[in-house]
PDB file of C-alpha atoms in Angstrom:
ATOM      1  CA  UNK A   1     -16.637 -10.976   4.034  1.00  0.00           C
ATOM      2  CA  UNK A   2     -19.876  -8.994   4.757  1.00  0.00           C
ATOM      3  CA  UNK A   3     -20.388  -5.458   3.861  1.00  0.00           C
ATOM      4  CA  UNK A   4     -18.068  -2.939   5.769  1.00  0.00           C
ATOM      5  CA  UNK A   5     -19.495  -0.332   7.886  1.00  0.00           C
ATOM      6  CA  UNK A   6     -18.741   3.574   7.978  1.00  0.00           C
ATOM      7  CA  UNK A   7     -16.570   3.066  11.380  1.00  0.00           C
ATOM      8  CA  UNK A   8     -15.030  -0.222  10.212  1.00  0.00           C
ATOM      9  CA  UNK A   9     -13.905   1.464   6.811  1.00  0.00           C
ATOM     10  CA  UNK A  10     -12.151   4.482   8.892  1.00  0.00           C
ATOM     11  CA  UNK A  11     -10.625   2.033  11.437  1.00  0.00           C
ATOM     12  CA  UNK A  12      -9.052   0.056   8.870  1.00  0.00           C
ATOM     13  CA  UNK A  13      -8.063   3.381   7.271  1.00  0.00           C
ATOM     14  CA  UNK A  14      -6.527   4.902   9.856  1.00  0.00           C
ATOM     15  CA  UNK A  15      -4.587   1.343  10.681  1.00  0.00           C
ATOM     16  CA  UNK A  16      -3.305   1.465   7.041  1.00  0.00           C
ATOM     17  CA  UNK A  17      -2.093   4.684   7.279  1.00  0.00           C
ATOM     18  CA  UNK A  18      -0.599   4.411  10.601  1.00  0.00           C
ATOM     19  CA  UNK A  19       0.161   1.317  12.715  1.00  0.00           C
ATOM     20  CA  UNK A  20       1.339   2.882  15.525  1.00  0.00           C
ATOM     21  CA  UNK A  21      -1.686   4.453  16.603  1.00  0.00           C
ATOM     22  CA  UNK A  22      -3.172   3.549  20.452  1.00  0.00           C
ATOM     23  CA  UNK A  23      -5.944   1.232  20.461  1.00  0.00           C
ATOM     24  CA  UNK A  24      -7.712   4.404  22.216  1.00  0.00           C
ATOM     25  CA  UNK A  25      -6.573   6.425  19.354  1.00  0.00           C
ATOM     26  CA  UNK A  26      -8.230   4.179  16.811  1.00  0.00           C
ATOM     27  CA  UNK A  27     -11.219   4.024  19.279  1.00  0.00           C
ATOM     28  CA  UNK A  28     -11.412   7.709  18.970  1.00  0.00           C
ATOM     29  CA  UNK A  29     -11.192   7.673  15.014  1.00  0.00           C
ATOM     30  CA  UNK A  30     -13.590   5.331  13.956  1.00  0.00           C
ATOM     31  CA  UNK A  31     -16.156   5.734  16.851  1.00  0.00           C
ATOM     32  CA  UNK A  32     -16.158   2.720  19.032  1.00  0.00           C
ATOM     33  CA  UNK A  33     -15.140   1.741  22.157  1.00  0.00           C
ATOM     34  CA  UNK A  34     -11.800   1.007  23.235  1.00  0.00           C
ATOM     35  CA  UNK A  35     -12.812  -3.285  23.373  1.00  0.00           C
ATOM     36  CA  UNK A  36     -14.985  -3.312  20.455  1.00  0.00           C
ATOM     37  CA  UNK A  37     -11.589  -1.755  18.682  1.00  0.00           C
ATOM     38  CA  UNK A  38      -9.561  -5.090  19.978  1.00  0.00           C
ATOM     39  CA  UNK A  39     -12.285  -7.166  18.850  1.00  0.00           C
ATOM     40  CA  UNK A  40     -12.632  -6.078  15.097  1.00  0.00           C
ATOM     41  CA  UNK A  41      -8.909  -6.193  14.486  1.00  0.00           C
ATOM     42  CA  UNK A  42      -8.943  -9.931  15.733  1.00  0.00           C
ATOM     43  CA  UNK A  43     -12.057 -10.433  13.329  1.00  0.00           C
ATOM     44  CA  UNK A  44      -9.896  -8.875  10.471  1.00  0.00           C
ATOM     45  CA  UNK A  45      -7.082 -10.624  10.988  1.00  0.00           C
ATOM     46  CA  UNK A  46      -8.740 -13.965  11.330  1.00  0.00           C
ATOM     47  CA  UNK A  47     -10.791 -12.870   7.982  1.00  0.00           C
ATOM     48  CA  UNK A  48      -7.563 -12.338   6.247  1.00  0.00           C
ATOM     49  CA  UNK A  49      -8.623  -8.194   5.735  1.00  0.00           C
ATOM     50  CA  UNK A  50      -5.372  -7.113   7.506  1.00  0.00           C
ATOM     51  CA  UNK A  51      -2.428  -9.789   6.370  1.00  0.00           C
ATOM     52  CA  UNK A  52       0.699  -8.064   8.449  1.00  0.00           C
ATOM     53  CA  UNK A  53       1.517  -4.876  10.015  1.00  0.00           C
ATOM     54  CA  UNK A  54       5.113  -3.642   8.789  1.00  0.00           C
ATOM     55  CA  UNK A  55       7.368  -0.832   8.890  1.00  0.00           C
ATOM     56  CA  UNK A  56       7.974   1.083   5.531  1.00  0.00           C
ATOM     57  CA  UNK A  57      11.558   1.701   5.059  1.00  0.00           C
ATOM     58  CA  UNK A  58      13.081   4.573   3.164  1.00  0.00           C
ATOM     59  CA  UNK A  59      15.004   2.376  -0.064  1.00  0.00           C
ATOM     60  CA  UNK A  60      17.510   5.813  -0.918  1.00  0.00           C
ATOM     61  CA  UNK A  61      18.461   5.761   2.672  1.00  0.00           C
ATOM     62  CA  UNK A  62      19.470   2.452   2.696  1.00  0.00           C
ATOM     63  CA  UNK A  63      21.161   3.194  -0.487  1.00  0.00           C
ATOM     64  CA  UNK A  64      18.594   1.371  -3.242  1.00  0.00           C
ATOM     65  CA  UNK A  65      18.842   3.764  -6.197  1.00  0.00           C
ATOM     66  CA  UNK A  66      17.597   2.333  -9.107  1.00  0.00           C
ATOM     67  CA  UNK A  67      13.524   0.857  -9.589  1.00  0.00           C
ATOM     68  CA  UNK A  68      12.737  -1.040 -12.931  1.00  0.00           C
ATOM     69  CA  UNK A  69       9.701  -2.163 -13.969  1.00  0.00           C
ATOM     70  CA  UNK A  70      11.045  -5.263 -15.614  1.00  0.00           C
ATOM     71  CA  UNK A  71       8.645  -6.969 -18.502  1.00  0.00           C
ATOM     72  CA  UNK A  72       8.799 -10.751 -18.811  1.00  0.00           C
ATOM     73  CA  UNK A  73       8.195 -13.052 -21.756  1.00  0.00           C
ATOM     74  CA  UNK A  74       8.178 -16.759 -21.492  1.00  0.00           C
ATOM     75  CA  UNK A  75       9.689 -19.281 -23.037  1.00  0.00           C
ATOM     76  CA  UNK A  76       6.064 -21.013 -23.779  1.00  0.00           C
ATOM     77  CA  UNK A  77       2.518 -20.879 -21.684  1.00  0.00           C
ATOM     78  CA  UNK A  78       2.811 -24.381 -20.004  1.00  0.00           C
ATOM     79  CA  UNK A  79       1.719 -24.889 -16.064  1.00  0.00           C
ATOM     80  CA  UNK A  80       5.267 -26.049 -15.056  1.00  0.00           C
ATOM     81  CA  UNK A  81       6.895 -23.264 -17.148  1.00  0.00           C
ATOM     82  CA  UNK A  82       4.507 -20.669 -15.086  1.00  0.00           C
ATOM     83  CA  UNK A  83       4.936 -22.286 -11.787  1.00  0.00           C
ATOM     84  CA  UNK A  84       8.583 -22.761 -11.940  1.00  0.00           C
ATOM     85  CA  UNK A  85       8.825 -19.156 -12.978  1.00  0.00           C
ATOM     86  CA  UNK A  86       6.559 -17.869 -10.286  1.00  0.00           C
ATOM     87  CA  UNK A  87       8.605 -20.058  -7.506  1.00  0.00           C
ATOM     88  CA  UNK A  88      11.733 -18.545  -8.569  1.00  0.00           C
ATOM     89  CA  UNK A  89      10.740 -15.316  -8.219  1.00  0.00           C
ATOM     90  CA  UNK A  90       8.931 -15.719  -4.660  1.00  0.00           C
ATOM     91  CA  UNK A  91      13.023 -16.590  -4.003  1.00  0.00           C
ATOM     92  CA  UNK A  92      14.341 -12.999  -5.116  1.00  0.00           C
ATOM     93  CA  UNK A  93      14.652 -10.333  -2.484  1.00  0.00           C
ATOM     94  CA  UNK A  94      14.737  -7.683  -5.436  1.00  0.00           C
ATOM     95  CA  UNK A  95      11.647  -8.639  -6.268  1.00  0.00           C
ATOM     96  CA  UNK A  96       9.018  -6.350  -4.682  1.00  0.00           C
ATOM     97  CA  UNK A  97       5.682  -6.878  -6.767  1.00  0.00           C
ATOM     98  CA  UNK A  98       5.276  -9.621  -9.691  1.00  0.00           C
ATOM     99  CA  UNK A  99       2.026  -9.687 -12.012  1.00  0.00           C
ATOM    100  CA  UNK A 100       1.017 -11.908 -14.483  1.00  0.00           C
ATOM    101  CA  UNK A 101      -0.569  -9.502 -17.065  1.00  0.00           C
ATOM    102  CA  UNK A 102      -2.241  -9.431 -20.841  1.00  0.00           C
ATOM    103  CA  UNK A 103      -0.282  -8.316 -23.507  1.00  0.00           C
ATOM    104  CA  UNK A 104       2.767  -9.043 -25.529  1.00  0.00           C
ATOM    105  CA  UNK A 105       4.556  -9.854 -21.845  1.00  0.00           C
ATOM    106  CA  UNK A 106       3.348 -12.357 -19.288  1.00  0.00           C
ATOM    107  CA  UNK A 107       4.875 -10.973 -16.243  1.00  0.00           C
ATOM    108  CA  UNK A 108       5.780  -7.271 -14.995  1.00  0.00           C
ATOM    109  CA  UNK A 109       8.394  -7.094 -11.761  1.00  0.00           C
ATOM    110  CA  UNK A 110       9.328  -4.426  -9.952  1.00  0.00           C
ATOM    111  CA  UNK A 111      12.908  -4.900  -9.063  1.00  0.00           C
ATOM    112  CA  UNK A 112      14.725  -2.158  -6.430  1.00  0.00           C
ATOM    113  CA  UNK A 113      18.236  -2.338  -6.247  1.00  0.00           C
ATOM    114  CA  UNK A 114      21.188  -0.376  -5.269  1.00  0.00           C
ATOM    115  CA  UNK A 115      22.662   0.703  -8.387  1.00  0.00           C
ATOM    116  CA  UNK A 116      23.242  -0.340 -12.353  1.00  0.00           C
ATOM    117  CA  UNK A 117      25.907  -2.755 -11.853  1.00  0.00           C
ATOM    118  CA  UNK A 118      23.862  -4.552  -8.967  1.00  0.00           C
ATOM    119  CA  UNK A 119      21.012  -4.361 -11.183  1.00  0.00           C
ATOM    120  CA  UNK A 120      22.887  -5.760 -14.625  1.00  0.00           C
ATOM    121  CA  UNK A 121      24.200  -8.686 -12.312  1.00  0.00           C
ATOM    122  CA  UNK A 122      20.730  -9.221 -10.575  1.00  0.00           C
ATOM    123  CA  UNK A 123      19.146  -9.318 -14.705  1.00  0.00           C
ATOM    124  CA  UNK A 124      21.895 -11.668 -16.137  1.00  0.00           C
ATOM    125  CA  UNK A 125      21.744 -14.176 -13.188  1.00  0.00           C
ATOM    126  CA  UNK A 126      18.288 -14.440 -11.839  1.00  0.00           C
ATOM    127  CA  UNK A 127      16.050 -13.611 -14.772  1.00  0.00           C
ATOM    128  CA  UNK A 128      17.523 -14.160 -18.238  1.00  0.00           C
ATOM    129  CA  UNK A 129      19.433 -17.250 -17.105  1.00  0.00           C
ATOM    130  CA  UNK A 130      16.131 -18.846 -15.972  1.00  0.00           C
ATOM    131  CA  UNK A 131      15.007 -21.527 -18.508  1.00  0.00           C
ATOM    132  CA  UNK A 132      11.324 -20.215 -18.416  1.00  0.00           C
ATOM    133  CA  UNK A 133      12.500 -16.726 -19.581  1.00  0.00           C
ATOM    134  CA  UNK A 134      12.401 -16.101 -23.543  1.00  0.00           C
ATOM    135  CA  UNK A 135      13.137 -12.245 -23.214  1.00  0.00           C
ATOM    136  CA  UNK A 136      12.297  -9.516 -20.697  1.00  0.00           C
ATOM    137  CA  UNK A 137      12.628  -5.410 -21.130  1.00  0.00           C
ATOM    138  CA  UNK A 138      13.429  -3.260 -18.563  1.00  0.00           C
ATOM    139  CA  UNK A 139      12.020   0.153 -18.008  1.00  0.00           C
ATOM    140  CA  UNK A 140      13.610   2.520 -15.510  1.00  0.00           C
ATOM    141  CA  UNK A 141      12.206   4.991 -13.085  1.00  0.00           C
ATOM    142  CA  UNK A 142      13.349   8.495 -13.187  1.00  0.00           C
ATOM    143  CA  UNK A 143      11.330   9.525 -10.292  1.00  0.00           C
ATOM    144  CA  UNK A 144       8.505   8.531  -7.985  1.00  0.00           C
ATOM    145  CA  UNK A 145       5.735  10.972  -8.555  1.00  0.00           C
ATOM    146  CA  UNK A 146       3.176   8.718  -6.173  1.00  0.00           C
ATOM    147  CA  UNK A 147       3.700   5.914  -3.839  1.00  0.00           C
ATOM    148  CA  UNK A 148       1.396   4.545  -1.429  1.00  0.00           C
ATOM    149  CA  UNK A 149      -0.277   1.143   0.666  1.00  0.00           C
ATOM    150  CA  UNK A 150      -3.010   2.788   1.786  1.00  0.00           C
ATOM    151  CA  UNK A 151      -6.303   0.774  -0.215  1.00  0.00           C
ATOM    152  CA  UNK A 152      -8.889   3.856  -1.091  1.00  0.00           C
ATOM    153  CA  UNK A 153     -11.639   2.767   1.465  1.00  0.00           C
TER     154      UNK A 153
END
């Protein structure tokens, strides 16, 4: 992808931000015309710079209460043992974000769910159960301090 400009940066900005701005909104914001603003967000979608426009959902209003940052050891460091691993999880709804990171673990999940019990279930049956799994740790969020989408362009 080439080099953003100044406008292009704040236009994606804004869109990050807020996806129900006007296409004469975003117009206004980043400096171009109402057409030009149509254009560009064809040209980032087709360049894979914008992948979906969604609605963030409140999880403690719909009643998700508990966020673990769950680290994952494997069984042994194998292609199939990865892949079938990295399938399964792609399968689990709790599953929000999965890395494959450095370290003593291989992968770090962050699992939502609705409360301990859910969450004990949701541990036993989907992730220690799995024959690619040696061990995993769970960490527990007290609070969210920061949370946010938005790239820093």
């Amino acid at each position: 992808m080439k080099e953003l400009s100044r406008s292009e940066r704040r236009l994606l900005d804004a869109m990050q931000k807020d996806t129900t701005l006007s296409q004469l909104d975003l117009a206004d914001l980043s400096g171009k015309s109402r057409t030009s603003i149509w254009r560009l967000i064809r040209e980032f979608e087709e360049a894979g710079l914008i992948e979906g426009k969604v609605a963030i959902l409140n999880p403690r209003e719909l009643g998700f209460q508990i966020h673990v940052l769950l680290s994952v050891s494997m069984v042994m460091h194998s292609d199939h043992t990865r892949g079938d691993f990295e399938n399964h999880v792609q399968s689990l709804p709790e599953v929000l974000e999965c890395y494959s990171v450095s370290g003593d673990r291989d992968y770090v999940l962050l699992i939502i769910s609705k409360d301990m019990e859910s969450y004990n279930d949701f541990l036993n049956r989907h992730i220690l159960d799995h024959p690619s799994v040696h061990s995993a740790n769970s960490s527990f969020a007290l609070r969210r301090i920061k949370y946010t989408t938005a790239l820093p362009l």
